[in-house]
Short mmCIF file of C-alpha atoms in Angstrom, two decimals:
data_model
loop_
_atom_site.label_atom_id
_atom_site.label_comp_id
_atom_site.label_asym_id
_atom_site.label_seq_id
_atom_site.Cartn_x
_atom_site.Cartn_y
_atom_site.Cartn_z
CA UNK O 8 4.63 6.14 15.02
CA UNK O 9 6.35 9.29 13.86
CA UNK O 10 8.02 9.29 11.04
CA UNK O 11 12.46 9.50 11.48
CA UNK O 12 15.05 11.88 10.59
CA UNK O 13 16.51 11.62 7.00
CA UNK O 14 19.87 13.11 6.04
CA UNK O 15 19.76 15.22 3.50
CA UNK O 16 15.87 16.38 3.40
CA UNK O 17 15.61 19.86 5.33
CA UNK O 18 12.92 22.12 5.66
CA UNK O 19 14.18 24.45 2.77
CA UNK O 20 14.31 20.96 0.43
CA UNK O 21 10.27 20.70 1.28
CA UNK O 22 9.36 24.40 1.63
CA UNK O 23 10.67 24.31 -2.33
CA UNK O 24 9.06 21.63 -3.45
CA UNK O 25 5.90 23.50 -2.44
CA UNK O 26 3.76 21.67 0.48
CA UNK O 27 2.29 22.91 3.06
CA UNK O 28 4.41 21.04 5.57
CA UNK O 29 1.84 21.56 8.47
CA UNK O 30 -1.56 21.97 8.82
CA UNK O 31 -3.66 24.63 11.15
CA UNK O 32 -7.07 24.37 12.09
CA UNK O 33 -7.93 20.77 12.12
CA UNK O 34 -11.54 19.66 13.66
CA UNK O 35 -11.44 19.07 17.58
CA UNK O 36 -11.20 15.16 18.22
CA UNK O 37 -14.10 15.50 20.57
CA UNK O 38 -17.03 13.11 20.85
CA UNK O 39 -16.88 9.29 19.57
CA UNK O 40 -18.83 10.65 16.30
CA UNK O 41 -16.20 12.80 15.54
CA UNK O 42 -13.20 10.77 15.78
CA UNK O 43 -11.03 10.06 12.85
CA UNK O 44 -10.05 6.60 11.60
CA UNK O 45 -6.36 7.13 12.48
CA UNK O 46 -7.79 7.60 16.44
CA UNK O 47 -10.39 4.41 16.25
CA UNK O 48 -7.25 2.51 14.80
CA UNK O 49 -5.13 3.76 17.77
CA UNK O 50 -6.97 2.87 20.54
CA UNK O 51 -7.06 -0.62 19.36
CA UNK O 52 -3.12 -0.58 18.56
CA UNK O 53 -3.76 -0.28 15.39
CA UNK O 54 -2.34 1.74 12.66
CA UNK O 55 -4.60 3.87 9.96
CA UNK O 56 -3.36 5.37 6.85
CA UNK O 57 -3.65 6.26 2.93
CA UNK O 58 -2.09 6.71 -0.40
CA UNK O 59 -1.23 10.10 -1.29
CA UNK O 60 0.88 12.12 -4.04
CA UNK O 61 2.52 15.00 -3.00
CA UNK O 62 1.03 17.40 -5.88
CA UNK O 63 -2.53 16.74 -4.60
CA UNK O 64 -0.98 17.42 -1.05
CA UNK O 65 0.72 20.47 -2.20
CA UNK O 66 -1.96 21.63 -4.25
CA UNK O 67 -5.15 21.28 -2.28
CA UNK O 68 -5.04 22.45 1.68
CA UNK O 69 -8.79 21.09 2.07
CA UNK O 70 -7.54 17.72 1.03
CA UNK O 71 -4.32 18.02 2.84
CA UNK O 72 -5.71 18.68 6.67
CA UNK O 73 -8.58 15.98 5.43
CA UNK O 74 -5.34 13.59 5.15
CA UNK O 75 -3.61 14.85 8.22
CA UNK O 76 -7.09 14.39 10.15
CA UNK O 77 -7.84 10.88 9.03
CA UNK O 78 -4.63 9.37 9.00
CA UNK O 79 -2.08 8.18 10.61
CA UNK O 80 0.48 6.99 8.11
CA UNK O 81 1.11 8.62 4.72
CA UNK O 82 2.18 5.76 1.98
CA UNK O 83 3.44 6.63 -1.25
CA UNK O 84 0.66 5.81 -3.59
CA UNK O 85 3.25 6.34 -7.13
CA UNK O 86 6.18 8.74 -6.44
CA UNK O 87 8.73 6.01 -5.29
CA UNK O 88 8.60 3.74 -7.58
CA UNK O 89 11.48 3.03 -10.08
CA UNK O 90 10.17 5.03 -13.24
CA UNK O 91 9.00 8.62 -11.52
CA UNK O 92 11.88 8.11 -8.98
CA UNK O 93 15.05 6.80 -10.93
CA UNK O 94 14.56 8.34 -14.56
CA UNK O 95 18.19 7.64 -15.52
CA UNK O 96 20.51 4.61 -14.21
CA UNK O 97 22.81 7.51 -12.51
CA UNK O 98 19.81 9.84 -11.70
CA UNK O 99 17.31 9.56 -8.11
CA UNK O 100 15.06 12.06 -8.34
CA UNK O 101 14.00 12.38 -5.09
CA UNK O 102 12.37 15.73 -4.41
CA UNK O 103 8.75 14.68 -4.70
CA UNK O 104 8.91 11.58 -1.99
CA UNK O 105 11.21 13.88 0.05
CA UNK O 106 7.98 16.47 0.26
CA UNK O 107 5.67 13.72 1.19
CA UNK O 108 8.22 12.80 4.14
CA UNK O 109 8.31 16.04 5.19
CA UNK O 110 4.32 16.10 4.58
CA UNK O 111 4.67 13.60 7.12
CA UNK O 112 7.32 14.47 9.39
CA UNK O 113 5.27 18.14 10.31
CA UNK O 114 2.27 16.32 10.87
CA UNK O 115 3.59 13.55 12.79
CA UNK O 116 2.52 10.91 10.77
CA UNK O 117 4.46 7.59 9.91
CA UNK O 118 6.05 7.30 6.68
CA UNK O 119 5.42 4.06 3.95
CA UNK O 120 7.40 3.68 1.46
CA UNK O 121 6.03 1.74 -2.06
CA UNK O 122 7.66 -0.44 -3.76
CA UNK O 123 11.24 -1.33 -3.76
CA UNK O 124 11.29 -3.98 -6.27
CA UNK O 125 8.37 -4.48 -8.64
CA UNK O 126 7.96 -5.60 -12.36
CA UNK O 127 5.43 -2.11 -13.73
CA UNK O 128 6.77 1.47 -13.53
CA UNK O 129 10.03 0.61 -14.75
CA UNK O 130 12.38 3.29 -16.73
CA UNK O 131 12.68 2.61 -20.13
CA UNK O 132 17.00 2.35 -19.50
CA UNK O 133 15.71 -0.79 -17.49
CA UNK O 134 15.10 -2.50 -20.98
CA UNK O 135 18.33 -2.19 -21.89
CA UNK O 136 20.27 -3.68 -18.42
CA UNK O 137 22.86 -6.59 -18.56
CA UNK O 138 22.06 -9.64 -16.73
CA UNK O 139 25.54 -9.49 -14.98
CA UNK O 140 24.34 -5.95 -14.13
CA UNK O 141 21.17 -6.29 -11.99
CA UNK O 142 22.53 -7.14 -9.26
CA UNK O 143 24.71 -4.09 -8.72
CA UNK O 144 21.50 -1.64 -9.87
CA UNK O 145 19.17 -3.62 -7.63
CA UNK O 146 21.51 -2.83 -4.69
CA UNK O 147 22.48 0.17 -5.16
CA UNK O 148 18.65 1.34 -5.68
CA UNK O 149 17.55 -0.23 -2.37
CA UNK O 150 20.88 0.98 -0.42
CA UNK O 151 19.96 4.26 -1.76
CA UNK O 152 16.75 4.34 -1.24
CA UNK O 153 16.39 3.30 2.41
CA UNK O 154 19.48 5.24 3.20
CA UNK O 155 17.70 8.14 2.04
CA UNK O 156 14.67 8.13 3.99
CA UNK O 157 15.68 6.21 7.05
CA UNK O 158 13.82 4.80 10.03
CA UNK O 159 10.55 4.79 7.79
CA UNK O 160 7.69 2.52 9.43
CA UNK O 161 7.75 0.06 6.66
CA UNK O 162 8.49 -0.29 3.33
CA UNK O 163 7.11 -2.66 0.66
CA UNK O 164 10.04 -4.52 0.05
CA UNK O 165 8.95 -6.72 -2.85
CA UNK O 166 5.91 -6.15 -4.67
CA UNK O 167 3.70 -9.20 -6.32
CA UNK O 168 5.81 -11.23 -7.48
CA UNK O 169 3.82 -14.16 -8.04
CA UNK O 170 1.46 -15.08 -11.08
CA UNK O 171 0.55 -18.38 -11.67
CA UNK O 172 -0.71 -17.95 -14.93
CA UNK O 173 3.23 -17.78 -15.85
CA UNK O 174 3.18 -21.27 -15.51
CA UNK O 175 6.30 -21.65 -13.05
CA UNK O 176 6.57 -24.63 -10.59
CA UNK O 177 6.91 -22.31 -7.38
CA UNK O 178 5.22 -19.43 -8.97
CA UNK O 179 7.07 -17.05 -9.28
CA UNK O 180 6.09 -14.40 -12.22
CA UNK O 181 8.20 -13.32 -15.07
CA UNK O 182 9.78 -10.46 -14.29
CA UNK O 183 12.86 -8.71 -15.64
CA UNK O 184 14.16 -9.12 -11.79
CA UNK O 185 13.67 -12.98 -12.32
CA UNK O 186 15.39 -13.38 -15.39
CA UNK O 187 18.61 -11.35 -14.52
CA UNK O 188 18.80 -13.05 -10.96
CA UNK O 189 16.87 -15.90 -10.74
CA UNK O 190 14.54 -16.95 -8.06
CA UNK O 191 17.24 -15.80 -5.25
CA UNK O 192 16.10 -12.33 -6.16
CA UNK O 193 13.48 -12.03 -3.92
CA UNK O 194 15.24 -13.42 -0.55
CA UNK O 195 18.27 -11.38 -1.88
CA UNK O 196 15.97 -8.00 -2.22
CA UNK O 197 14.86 -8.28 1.85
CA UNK O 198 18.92 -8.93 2.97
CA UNK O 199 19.62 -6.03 1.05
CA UNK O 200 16.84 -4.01 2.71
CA UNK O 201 17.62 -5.20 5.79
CA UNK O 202 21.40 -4.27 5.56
CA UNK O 203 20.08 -0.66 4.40
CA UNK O 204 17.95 -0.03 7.30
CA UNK O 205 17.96 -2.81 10.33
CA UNK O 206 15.28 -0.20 11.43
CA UNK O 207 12.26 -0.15 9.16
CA UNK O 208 9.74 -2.93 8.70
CA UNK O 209 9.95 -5.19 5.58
CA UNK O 210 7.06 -6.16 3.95
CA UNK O 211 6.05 -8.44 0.81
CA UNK O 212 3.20 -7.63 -1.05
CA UNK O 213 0.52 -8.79 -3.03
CA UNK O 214 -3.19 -8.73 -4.64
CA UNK O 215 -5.82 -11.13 -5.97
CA UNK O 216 -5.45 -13.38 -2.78
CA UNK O 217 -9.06 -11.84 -1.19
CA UNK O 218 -11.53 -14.08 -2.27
CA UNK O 219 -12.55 -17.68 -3.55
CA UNK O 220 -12.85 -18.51 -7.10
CA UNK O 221 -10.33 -20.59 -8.35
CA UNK O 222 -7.57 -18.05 -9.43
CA UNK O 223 -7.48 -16.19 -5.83
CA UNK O 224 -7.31 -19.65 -4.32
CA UNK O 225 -4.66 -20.96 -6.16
CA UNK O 226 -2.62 -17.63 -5.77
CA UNK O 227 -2.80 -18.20 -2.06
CA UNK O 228 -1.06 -21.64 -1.93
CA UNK O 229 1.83 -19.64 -4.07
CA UNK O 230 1.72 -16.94 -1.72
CA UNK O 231 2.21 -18.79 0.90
CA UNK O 232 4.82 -21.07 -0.30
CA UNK O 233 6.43 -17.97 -1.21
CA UNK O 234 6.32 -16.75 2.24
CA UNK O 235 7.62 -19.99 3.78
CA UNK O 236 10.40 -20.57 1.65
CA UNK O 237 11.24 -17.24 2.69
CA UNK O 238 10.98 -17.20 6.28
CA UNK O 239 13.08 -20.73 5.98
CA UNK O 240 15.88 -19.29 3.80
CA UNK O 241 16.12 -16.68 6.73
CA UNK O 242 14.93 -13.73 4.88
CA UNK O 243 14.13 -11.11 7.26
CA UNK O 244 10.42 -10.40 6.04
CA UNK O 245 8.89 -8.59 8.54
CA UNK O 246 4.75 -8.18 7.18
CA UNK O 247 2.93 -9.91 4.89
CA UNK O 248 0.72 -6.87 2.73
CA UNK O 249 -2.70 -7.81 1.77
CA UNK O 250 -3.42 -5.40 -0.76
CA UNK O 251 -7.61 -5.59 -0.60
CA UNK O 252 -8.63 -4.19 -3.35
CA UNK O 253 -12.46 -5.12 -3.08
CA UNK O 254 -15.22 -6.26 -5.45
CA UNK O 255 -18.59 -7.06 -3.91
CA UNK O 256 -18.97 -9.26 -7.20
CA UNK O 257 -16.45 -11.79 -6.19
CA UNK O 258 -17.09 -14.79 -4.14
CA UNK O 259 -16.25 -13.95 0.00
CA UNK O 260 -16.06 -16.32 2.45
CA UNK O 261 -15.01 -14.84 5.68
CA UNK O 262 -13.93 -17.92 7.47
CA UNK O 263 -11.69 -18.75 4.17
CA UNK O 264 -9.96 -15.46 4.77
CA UNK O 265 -9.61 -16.01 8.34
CA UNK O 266 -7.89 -19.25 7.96
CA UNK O 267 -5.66 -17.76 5.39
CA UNK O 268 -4.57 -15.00 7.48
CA UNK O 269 -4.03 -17.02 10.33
CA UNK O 270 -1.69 -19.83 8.24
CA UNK O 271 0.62 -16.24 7.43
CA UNK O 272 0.59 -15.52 10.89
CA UNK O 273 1.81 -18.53 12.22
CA UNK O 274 5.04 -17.91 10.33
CA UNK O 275 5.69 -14.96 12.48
CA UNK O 276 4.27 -12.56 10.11
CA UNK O 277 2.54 -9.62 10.78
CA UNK O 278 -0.18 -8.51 8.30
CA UNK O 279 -1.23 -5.32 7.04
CA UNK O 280 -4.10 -4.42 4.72
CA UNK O 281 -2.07 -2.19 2.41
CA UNK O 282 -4.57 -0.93 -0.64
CA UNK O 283 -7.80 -1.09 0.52
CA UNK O 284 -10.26 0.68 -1.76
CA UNK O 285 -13.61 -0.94 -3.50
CA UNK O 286 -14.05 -1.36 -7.55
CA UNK O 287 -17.44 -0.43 -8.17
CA UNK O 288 -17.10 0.02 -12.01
CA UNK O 289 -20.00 -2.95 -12.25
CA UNK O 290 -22.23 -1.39 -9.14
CA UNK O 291 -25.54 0.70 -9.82
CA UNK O 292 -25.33 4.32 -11.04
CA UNK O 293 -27.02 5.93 -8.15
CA UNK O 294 -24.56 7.02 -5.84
CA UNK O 295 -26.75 6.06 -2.63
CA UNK O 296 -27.48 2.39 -3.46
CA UNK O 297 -23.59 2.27 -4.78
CA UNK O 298 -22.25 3.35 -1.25
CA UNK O 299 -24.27 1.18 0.49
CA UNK O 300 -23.20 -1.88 -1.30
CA UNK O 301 -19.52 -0.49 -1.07
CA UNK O 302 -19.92 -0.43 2.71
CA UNK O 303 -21.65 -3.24 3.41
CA UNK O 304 -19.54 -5.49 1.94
CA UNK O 305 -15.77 -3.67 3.00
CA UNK O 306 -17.03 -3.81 6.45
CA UNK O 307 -18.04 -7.45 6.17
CA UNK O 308 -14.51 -8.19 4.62
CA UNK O 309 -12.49 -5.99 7.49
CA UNK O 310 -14.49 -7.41 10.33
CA UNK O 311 -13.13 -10.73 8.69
CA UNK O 312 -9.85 -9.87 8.43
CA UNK O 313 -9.28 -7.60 11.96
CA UNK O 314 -10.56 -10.89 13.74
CA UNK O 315 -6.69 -12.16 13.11
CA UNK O 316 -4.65 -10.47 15.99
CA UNK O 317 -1.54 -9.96 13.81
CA UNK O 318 -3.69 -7.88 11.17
CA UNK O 319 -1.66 -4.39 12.63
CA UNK O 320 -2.56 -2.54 9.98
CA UNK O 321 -5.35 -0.88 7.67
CA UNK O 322 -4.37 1.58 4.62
CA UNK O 323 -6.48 2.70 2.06
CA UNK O 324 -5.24 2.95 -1.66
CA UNK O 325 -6.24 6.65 -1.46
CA UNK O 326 -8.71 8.86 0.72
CA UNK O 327 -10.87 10.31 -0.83
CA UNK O 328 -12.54 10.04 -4.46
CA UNK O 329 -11.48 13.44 -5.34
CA UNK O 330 -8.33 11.46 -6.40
CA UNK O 331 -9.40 8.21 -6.90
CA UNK O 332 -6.50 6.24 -8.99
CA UNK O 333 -9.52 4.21 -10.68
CA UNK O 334 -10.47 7.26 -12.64
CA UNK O 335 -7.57 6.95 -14.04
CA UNK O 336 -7.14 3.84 -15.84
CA UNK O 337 -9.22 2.20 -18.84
CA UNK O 338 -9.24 -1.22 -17.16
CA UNK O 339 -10.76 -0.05 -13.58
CA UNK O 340 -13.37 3.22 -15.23
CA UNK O 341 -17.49 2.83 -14.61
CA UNK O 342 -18.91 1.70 -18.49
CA UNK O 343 -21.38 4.95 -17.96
CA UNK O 344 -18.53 7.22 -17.22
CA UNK O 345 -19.83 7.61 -13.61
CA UNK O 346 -16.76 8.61 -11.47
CA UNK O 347 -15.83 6.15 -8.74
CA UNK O 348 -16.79 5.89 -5.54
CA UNK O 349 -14.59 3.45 -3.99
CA UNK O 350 -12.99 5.47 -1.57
CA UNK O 351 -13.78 6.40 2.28
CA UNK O 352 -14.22 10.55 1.72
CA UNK O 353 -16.52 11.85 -1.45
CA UNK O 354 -15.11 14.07 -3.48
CA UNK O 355 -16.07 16.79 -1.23
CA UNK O 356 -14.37 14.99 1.32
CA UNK O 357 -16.91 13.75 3.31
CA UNK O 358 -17.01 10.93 4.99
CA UNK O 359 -19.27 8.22 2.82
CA UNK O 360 -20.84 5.21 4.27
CA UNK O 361 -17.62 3.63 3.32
CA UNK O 362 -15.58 5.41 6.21
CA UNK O 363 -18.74 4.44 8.79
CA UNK O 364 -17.72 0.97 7.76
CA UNK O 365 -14.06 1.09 8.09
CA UNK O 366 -14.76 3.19 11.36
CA UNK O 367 -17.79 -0.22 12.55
CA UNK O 368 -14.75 -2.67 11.63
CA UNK O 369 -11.81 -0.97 13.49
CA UNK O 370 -14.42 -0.18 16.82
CA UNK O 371 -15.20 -3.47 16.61
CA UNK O 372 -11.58 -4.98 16.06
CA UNK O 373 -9.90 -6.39 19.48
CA UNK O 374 -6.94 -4.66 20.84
CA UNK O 375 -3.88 -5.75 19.93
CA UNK O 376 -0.71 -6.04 22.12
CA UNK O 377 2.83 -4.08 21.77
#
């Protein structure tokens, strides 16, 4: 699905903010071999997509047509969320999301925005907000927001707001959203989204739900309590996101996941894989055994998840290792310094076993209807 027509973003807006808006010379979609992911994902009704932020876009053309190639939907991996894009309570600073739209617009690729409402990547004047404010700042952020950048594909709506470890009957986390506005906030976030764009999908969000030790487990039961409550308060939640951020070291049990995907579906929810990418910070040093394990077990976990017909959707947190967010961070960095490999193209942006699996798992996956 293309991406819509914005007020207010021209081609002057984009050509200043410095990306390439389209991109020449891409490879010939010729034989099966040669078929990009967004392509295998079509043909089964199926969308593909990644991460991206618009200075790597802007910066690296090699990178860029790799994107426009391999995807099908461009998400904002970090540039629309509060901190980066509302610095000041009176201030959107919109010209970095606005060159990823038009990123792409040009290259007809569906826009996904990320996040609306979440608790990290706040701006510090967020510290100081009145209760009996938040509700006018949380409005006015989402009105302008979606009003800005209209007809999107989907947006993440609400972003994990559960933890369990918070100790909360229904589980909700504490957040500074939660303490101004009470549990209403999330139901109240989705209205307002809706109101702002009857157009765009609405989606809710979350992580740690993949697997089956105890904490993932118990996450799930909030998750979907979460989600039902919802759906019965008449929220108009549209997908339920799956983040999928893998680790072969965690307990998998593909029927498990099955018959959690399938208890979100029968609320009328479709489901997207939103974040997919592997943490290999624990896997071996050599790069060949590390890929293989990395494959092996994303396709195992995709051919799990794909096998419920309202899965629509597969996006990875990122494309290609060249800008792999897991570098990035203390928490998430290999112990021997090694850079991560958790991502479908090397840093040369080739395709690694990884994108063979993701490409097995959507050939594999059964169409889906309209």
């Amino acid at each position: 699905m293309k991406a819509g027509v914005t007020g207010g973003i021209g081609r002057r807006a984009a050509l200043s903010a410095g990306v390439a808006l389209a991109v020449p010379g891409l490879p010939r979609e010729g034989a099966a071999t040669e078929l990009p992911l967004r392509e295998r994902a079509r043909r089964k009704g199926l969308l593909f997509g990644a991460a991206a932020r618009s200075f790597n876009l802007r910066d690296d053309p090699a990178y860029a047509a790799a994107f426009a190639r391999e995807c099908g939907v461009l998400v904002t991996e970090w540039e629309a969320k509060w901190g980066p894009l509302r610095p000041a309570r009176e201030e959107f600073s919109f010209g970095a999301v606005d060159a990823l739209w038009q990123f792409a617009r040009r290259n007809g690729l569906g826009f996904r925005g990320h996040a609306l409402v979440w608790h990290e990547h706040m701006p510090r004047w967020i510290a100081g907000m009145e209760n009996r404010a938040a509700r006018g700042i949380l409005e006015e952020h989402i009105r302008r927001v979606l009003g800005h950048y209209r007809r999107a594909q989907s947006w993440d709506v609400v972003n994990e707001a559960i933890d369990v470890k918070d100790g909360r009957a229904d589980g909700l986390r504490q957040t500074v959203w939660l303490r101004a506005l009470g549990p209403s906030y999330v139901r109240d976030a989705f209205v307002l989204a809706r109101v702002a764009d009857p157009h765009t999908l609405l989606a809710y969000n979350d992580y740690g739900i993949e697997y089956e030790d105890r904490d993932s487990r118990a996450k799930r039961v909030a998750v979907l309590r979460l989600l039902e409550t919802l759906k019965q308060q008449g929220a108009p939640v549209d997908i339920f996101g799956v983040q999928a951020h893998l680790n072969p070291a965690r307990p998998f049990d593909p029927a498990a996941l099955r018959g959690f995907l399938r208890t979100a579906a029968e609320m009328g929810l479709d489901i997207y894989i939103t974040e997919l990418d592997v943490h290999d910070r624990d896997l071996p040093a050599d790069g060949a055994r590390r890929d293989r394990i990395v494959a092996e077990h994303a396709q195992a976990w995709l051919e799990a998840a794909l096998s419920e017909p309202r899965v629509k959707a597969v996006f990875t947190w990122g494309l290609s290792d060249r800008y792999n967010w897991r570098n990035e961070v203390d928490w998430s960095r290999r112990r021997d310094g090694l850079p991560s490999r958790g991502l479908p193209l090397d840093q040369d942006l080739q395709p690694k076993p990884f994108w063979t699996a993701i490409a097995r798992a959507l050939d594999g996956a059964d169409p889906r209807g309209g």
